[in-house]
CSV table of C-alpha atoms and ligand atoms in Angstrom, one decimal:
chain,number,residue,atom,x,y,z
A,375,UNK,CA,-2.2,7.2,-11.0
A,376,UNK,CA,-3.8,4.0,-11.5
A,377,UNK,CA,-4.2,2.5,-15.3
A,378,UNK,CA,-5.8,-0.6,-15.7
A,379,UNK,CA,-5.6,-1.6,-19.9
A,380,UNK,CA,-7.8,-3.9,-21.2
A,381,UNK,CA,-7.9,-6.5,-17.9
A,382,UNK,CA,-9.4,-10.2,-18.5
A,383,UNK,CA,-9.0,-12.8,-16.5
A,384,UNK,CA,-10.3,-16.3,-17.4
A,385,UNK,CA,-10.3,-18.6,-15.0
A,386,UNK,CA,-10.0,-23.0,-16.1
A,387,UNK,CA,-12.5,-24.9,-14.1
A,388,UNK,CA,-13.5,-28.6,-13.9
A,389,UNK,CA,-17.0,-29.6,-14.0
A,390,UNK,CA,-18.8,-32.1,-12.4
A,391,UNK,CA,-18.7,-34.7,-15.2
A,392,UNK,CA,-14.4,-34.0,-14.2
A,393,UNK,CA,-14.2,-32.2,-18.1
A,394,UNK,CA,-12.1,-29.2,-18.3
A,395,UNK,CA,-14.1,-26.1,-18.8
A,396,UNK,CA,-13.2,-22.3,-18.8
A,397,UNK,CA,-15.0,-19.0,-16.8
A,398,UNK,CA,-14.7,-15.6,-17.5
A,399,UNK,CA,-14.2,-13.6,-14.2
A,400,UNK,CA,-13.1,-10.5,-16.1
A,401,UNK,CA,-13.9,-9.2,-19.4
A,402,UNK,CA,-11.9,-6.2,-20.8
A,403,UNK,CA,-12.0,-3.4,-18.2
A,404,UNK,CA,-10.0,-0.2,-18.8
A,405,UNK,CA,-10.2,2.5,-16.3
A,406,UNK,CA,-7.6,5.3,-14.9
A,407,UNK,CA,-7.6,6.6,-11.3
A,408,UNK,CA,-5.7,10.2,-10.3
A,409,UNK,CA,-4.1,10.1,-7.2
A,410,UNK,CA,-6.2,11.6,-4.2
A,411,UNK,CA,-9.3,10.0,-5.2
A,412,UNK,CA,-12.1,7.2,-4.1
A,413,UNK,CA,-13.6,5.5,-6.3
A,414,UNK,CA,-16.1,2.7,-5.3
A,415,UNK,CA,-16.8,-0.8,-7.8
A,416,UNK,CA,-20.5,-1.9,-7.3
A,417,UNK,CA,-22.0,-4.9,-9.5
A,418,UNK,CA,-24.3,-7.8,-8.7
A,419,UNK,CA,-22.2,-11.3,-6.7
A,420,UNK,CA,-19.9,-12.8,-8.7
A,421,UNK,CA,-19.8,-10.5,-11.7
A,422,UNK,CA,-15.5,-10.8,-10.8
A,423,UNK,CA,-15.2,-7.4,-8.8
A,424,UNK,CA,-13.1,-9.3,-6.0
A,425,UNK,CA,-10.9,-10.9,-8.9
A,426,UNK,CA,-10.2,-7.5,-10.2
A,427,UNK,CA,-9.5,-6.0,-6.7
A,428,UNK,CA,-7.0,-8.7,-6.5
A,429,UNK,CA,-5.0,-8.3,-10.0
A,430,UNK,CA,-5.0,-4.3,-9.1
A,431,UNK,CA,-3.1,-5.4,-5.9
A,432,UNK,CA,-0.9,-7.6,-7.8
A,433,UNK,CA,-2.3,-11.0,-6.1
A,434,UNK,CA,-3.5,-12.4,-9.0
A,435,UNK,CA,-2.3,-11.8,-12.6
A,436,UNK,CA,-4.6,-11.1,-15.0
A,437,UNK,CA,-4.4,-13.7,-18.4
A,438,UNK,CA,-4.4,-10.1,-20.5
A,439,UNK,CA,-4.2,-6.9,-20.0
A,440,UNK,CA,-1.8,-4.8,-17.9
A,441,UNK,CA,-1.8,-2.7,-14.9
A,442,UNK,CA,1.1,0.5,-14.1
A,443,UNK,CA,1.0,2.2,-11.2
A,444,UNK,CA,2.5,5.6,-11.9
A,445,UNK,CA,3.9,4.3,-15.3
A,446,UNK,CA,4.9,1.1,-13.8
A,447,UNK,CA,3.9,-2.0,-14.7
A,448,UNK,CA,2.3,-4.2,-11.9
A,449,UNK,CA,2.1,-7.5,-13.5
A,450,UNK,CA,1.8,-8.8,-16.7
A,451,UNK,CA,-0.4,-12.3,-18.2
A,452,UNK,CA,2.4,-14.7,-16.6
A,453,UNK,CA,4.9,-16.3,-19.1
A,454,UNK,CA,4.8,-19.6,-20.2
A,455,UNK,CA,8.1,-20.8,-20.1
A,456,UNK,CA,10.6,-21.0,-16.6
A,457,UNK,CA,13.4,-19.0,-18.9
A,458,UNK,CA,10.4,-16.4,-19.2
A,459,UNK,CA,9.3,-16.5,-15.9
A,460,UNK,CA,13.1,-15.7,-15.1
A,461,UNK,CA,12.9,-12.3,-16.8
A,462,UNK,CA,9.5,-11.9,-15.8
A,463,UNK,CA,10.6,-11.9,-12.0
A,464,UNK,CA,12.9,-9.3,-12.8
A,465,UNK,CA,11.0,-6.8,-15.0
A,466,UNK,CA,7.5,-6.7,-13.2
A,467,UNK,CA,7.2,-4.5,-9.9
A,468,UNK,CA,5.2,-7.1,-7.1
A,469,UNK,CA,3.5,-4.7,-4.7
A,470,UNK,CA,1.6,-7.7,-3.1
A,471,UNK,CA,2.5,-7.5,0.8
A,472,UNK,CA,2.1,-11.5,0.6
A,473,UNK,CA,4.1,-11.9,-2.4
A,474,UNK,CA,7.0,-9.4,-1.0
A,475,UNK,CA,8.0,-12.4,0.6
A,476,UNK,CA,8.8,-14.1,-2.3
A,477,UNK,CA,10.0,-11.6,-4.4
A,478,UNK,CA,12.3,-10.4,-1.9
A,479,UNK,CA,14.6,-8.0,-4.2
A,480,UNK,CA,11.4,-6.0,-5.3
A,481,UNK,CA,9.9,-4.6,-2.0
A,482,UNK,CA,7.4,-2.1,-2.6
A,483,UNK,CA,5.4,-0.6,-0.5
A,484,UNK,CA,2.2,1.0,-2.6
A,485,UNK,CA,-0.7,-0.5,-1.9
A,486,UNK,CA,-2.4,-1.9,1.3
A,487,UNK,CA,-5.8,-4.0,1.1
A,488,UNK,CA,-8.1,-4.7,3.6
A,489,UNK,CA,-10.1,-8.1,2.9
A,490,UNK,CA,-13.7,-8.2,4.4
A,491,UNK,CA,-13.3,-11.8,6.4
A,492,UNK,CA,-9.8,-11.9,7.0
A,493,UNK,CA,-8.6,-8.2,7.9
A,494,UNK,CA,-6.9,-9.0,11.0
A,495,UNK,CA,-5.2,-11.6,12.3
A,496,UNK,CA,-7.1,-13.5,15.5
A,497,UNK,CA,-4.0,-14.5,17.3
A,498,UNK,CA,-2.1,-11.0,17.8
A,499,UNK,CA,-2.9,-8.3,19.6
A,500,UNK,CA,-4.2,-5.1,18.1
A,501,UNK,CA,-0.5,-3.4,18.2
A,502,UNK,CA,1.0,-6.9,17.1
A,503,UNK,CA,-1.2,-6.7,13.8
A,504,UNK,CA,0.2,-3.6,13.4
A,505,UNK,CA,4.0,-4.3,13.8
A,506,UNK,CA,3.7,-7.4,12.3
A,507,UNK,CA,2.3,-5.1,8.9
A,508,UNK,CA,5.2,-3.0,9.5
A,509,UNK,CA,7.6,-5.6,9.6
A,510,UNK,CA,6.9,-7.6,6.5
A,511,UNK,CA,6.8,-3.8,4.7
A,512,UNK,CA,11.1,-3.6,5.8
A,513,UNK,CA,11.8,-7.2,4.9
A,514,UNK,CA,13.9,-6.0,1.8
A,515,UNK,CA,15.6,-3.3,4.0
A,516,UNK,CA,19.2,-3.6,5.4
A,517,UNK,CA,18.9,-4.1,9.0
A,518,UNK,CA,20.8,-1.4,10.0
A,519,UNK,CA,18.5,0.9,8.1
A,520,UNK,CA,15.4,-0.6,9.2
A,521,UNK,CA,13.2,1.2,12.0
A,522,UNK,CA,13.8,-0.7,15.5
A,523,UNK,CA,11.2,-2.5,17.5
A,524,UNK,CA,10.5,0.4,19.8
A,525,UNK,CA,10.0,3.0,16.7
A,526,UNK,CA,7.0,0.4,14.7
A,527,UNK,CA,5.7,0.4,18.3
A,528,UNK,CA,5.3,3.9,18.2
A,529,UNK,CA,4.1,3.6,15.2
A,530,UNK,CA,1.7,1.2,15.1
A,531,UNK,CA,0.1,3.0,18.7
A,532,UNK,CA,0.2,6.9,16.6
A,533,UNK,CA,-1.9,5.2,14.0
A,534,UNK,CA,-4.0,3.3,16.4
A,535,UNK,CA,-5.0,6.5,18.0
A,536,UNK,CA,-5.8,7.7,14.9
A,537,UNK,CA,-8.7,5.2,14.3
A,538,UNK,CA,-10.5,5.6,18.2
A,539,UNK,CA,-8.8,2.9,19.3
A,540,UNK,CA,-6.0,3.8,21.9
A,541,UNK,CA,-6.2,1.7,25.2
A,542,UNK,CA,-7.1,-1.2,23.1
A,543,UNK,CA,-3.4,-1.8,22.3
A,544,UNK,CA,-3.0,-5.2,23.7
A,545,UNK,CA,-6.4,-6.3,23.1
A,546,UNK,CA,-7.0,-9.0,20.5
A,547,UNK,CA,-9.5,-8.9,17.8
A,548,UNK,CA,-12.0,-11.0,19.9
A,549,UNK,CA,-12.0,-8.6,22.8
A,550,UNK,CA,-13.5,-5.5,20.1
A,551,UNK,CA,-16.5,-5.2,18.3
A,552,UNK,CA,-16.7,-5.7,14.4
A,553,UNK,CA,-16.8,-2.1,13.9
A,554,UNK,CA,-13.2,-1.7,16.0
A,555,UNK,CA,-12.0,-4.8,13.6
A,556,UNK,CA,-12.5,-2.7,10.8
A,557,UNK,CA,-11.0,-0.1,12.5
A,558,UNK,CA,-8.1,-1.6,13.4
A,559,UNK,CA,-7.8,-3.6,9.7
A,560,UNK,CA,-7.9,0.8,8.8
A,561,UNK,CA,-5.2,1.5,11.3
A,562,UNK,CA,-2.7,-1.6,9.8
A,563,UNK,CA,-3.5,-0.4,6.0
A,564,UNK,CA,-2.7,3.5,6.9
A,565,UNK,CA,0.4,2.4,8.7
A,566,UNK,CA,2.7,1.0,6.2
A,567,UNK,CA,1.4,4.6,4.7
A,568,UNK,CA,0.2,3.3,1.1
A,569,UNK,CA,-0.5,5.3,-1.7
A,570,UNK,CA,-3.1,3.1,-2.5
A,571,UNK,CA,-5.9,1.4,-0.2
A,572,UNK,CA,-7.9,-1.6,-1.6
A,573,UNK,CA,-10.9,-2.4,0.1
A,574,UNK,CA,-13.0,-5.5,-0.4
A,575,UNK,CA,-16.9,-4.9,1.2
A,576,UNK,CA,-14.8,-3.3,4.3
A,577,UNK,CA,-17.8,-2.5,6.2
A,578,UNK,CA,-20.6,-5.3,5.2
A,579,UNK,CA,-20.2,-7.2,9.0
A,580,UNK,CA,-21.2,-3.7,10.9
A,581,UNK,CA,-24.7,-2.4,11.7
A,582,UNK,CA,-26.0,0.8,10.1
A,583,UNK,CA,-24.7,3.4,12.7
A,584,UNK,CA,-21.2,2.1,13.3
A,585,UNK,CA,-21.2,1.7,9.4
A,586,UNK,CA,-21.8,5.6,8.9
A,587,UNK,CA,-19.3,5.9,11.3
A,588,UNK,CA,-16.4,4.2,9.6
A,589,UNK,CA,-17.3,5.8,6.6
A,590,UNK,CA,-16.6,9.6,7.8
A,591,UNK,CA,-13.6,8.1,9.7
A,592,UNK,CA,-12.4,6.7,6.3
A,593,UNK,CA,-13.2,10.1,4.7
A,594,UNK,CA,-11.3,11.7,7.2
A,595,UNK,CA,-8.4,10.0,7.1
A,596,UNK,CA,-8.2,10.3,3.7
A,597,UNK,CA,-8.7,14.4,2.8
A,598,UNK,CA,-5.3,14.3,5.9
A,599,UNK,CA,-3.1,12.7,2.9
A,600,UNK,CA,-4.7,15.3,0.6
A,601,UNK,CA,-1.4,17.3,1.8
A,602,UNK,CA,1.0,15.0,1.4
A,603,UNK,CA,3.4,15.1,-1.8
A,604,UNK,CA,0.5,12.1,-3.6
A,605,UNK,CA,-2.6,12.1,-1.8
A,606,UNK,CA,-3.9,8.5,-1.1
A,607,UNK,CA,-6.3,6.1,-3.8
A,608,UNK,CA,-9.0,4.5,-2.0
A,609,UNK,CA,-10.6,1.7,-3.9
A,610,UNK,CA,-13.3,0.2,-2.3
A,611,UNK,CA,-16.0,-2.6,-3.4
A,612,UNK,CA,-19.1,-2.3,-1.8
A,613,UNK,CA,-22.9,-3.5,-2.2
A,614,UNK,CA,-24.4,-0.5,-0.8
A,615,UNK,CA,-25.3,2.1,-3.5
A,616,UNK,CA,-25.4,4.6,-0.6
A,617,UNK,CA,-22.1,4.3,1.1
A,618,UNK,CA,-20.5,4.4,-2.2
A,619,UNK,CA,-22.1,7.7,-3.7
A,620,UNK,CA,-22.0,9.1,-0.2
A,621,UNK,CA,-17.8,8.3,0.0
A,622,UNK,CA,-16.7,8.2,-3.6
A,623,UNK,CA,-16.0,10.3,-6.5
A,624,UNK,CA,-16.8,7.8,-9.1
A,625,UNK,CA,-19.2,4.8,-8.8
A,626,UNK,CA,-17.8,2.2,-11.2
A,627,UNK,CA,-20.7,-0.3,-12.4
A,628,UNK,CA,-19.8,-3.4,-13.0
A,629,UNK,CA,-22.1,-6.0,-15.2
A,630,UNK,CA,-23.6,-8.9,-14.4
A,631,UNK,CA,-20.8,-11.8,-15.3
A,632,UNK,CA,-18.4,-12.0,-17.1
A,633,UNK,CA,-17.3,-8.8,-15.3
A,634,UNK,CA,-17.0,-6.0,-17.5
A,635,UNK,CA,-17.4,-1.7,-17.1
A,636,UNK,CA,-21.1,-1.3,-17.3
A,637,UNK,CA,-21.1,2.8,-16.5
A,638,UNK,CA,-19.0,5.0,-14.6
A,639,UNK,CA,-20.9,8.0,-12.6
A,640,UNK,CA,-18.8,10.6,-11.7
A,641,UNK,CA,-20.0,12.1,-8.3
A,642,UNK,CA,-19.2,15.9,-8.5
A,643,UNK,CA,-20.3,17.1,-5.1
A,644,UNK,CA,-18.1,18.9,-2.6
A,645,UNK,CA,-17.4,17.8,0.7
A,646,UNK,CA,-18.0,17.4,3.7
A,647,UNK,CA,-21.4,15.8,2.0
A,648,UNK,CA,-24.8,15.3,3.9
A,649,UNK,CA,-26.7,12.0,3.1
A,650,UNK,CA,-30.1,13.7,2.9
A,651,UNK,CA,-28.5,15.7,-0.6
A,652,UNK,CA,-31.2,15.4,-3.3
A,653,UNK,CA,-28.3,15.6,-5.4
A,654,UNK,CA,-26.6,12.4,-3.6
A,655,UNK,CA,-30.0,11.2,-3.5
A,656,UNK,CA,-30.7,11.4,-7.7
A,657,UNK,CA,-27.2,9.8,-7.7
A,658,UNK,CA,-28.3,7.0,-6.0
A,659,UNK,CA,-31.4,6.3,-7.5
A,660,UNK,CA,-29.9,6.3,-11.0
A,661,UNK,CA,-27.7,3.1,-10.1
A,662,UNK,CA,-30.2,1.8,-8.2
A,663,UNK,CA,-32.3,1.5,-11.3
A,664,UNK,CA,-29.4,0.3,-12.9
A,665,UNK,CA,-29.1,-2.4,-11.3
A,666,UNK,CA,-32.4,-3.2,-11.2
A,667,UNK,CA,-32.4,-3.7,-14.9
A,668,UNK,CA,-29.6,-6.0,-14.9
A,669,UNK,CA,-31.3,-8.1,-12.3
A,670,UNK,CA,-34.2,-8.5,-14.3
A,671,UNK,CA,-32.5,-8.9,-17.1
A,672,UNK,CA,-31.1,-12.1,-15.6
A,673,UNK,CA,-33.9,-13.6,-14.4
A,674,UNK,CA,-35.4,-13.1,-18.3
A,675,UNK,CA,-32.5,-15.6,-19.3
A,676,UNK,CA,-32.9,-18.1,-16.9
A,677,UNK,CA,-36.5,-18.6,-17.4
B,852,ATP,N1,-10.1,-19.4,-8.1
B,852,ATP,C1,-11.2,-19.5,-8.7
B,852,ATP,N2,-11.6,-20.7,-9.3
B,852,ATP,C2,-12.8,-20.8,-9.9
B,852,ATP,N3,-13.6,-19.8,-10.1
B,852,ATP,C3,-13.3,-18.6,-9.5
B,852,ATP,C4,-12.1,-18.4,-8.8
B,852,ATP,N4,-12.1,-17.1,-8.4
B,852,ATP,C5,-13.2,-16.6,-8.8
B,852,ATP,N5,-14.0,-17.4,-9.5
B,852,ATP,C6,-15.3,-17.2,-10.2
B,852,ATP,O1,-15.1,-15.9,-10.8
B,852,ATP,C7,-16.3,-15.2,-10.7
B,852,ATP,C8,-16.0,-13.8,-10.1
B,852,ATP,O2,-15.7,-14.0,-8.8
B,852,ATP,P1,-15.5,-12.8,-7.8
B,852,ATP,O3,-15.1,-13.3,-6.4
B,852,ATP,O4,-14.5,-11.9,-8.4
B,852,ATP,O5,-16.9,-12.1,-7.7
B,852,ATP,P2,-17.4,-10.8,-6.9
B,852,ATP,O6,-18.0,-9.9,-7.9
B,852,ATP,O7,-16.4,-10.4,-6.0
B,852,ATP,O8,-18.7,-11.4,-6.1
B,852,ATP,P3,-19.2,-11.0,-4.6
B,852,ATP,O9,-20.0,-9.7,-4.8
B,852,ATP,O10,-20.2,-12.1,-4.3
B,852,ATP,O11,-18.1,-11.0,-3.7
B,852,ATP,C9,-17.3,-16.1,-10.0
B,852,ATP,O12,-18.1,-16.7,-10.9
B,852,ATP,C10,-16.4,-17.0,-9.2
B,852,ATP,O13,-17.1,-18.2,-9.0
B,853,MG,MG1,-16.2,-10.4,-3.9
């Protein structure tokens, strides 16, 4: 379970005349997410989704508000003081992969997030990303407890299968397409077997077909941890009202910035769903319209 309370981030910019100004990327947003479910954030560029992806995965903090992940808090405003920032450290749970590094005594291993232009790293192999993922997820681990090269191999190869893409092992990124790229960036998330999956526009760089594609592999993936002891949170921003009333079971809205809950529409149909579904269909044309008005809302402003 997710709960984000009352989330704003405002962000201190310097304009061109070199005087200090202020933005407001996030404004206020409250919303709790069950476990096994996939809920997809859609609002117009720059209205702060990607800022509030970020302080969900613990990457950013937000300057108020708090997030808990299954009652526990992910990060607070941050303290203003170094003796606060002392106790901070020690009372806030950092489930950033990046920031495990640097928080070394709090390892955790909940959420995974795929970033749209940087999923994978250029200069390893498929596997490599992979074990590489694995390895920073056992840096807090005694060594004698941690798996052994051979076993994240293993790994990293059972989960590659499970994306399409065994025998591209010891290819690297440049040798597959864009739509294997998000497949393997998939693979490396589903490996260090999060509870939670951020995803940041996963599928925006792949044509329409490859794009369906990835999105019943995603779904598919997903209902398999439906039977595990907590069944996996997808998160996922997207600009395509389709793919995210086709995938999700809530369409969050966001509104035009500063970023704030516009409407959430729950999508009550079973699955496996069919795209042609007047019922997905009315779904869709609901937040299309939506966002419509917003758009012309803005351009009324800024005439
Ligand atoms: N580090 C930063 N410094 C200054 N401004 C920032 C910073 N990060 C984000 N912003 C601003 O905050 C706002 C929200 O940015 P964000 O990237 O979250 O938008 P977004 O909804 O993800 O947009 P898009 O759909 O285009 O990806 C934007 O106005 C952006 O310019
Ligand atoms: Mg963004």
């Amino acid at each position: 379970m997710i709960e984000a309370r009352s989330i704003s981030k405002f962000i201190s910019v310097v304009n061109e005349n070199g005087l200090a100004g202020g933005l407001t990327a996030v404004l206020n947003v409250s919303i709790s997410i069950p476990d096994g479910k996939i809920v997809s954030i859609i609002g117009p560029s720059g209205c702060g989704k990607s800022t509030f992806l970020e302080i969900l995965a613990g990457l950013q903090a937000p300057t108020e508000g708090e997030i808990r992940i299954d009652g526990k808090l992910v990060l607070e405003p941050l303290p203003s003081t170094r003796k606060e920032m002392e106790d901070y450290k020690r009372r806030y749970r950092f489930i950033s992969p990046l920031a495990n590094g640097v928080f070394t005594d709090h390892p955790k291993h909940d959420i995974a997030m795929i970033f749209q232009d940087y999923a994978v790293f250029p200069w390893m192999t498929a596997i490599n990303n992979i074990v590489f993922a694995l390895r920073l997820r056992v840096a807090g681990i005694k060594r004698r407890e941690r798996p052994t090269h051979k076993e994240m191999l293993e790994k990293a190869s059972y989960y590659l299968a499970k994306v399409g893409l065994s025998g591209s092992e010891y290819k690297y990124p440049s040798q597959l397409s864009g739509g294997m790229r998000q497949r393997l960036a998939l693979a490396r998330a589903l490996s260090v077997e999060p509870k939670i999956i951020l995803m940041d526009e996963p599928f925006a760089a792949v044509d329409a077909l490859s794009r369906e594609k990835l999105q019943d592999d995603l779904l598919r993936l997903w209902a398999e941890t439906k039977e595990n002891a907590t069944p996996i949170i997808i998160i996922l921003i997207t600009h395509d009202v389709q793919e995210a009333v086709y995938l999700s079971d809530e369409v969050v809205v966001f509104s035009p910035s500063p970023g704030s809950i516009r409407n959430r529409i729950p999508v009550d149909i079973e699955r496996p769903r069919a795209r042609t579904d007047p019922a997905i269909i009315e779904i869709q044309e609901r937040i299309f319209a939506m966002l419509q008005y917003d758009i012309n809302q803005e351009n009324e402003y800024s005439i």
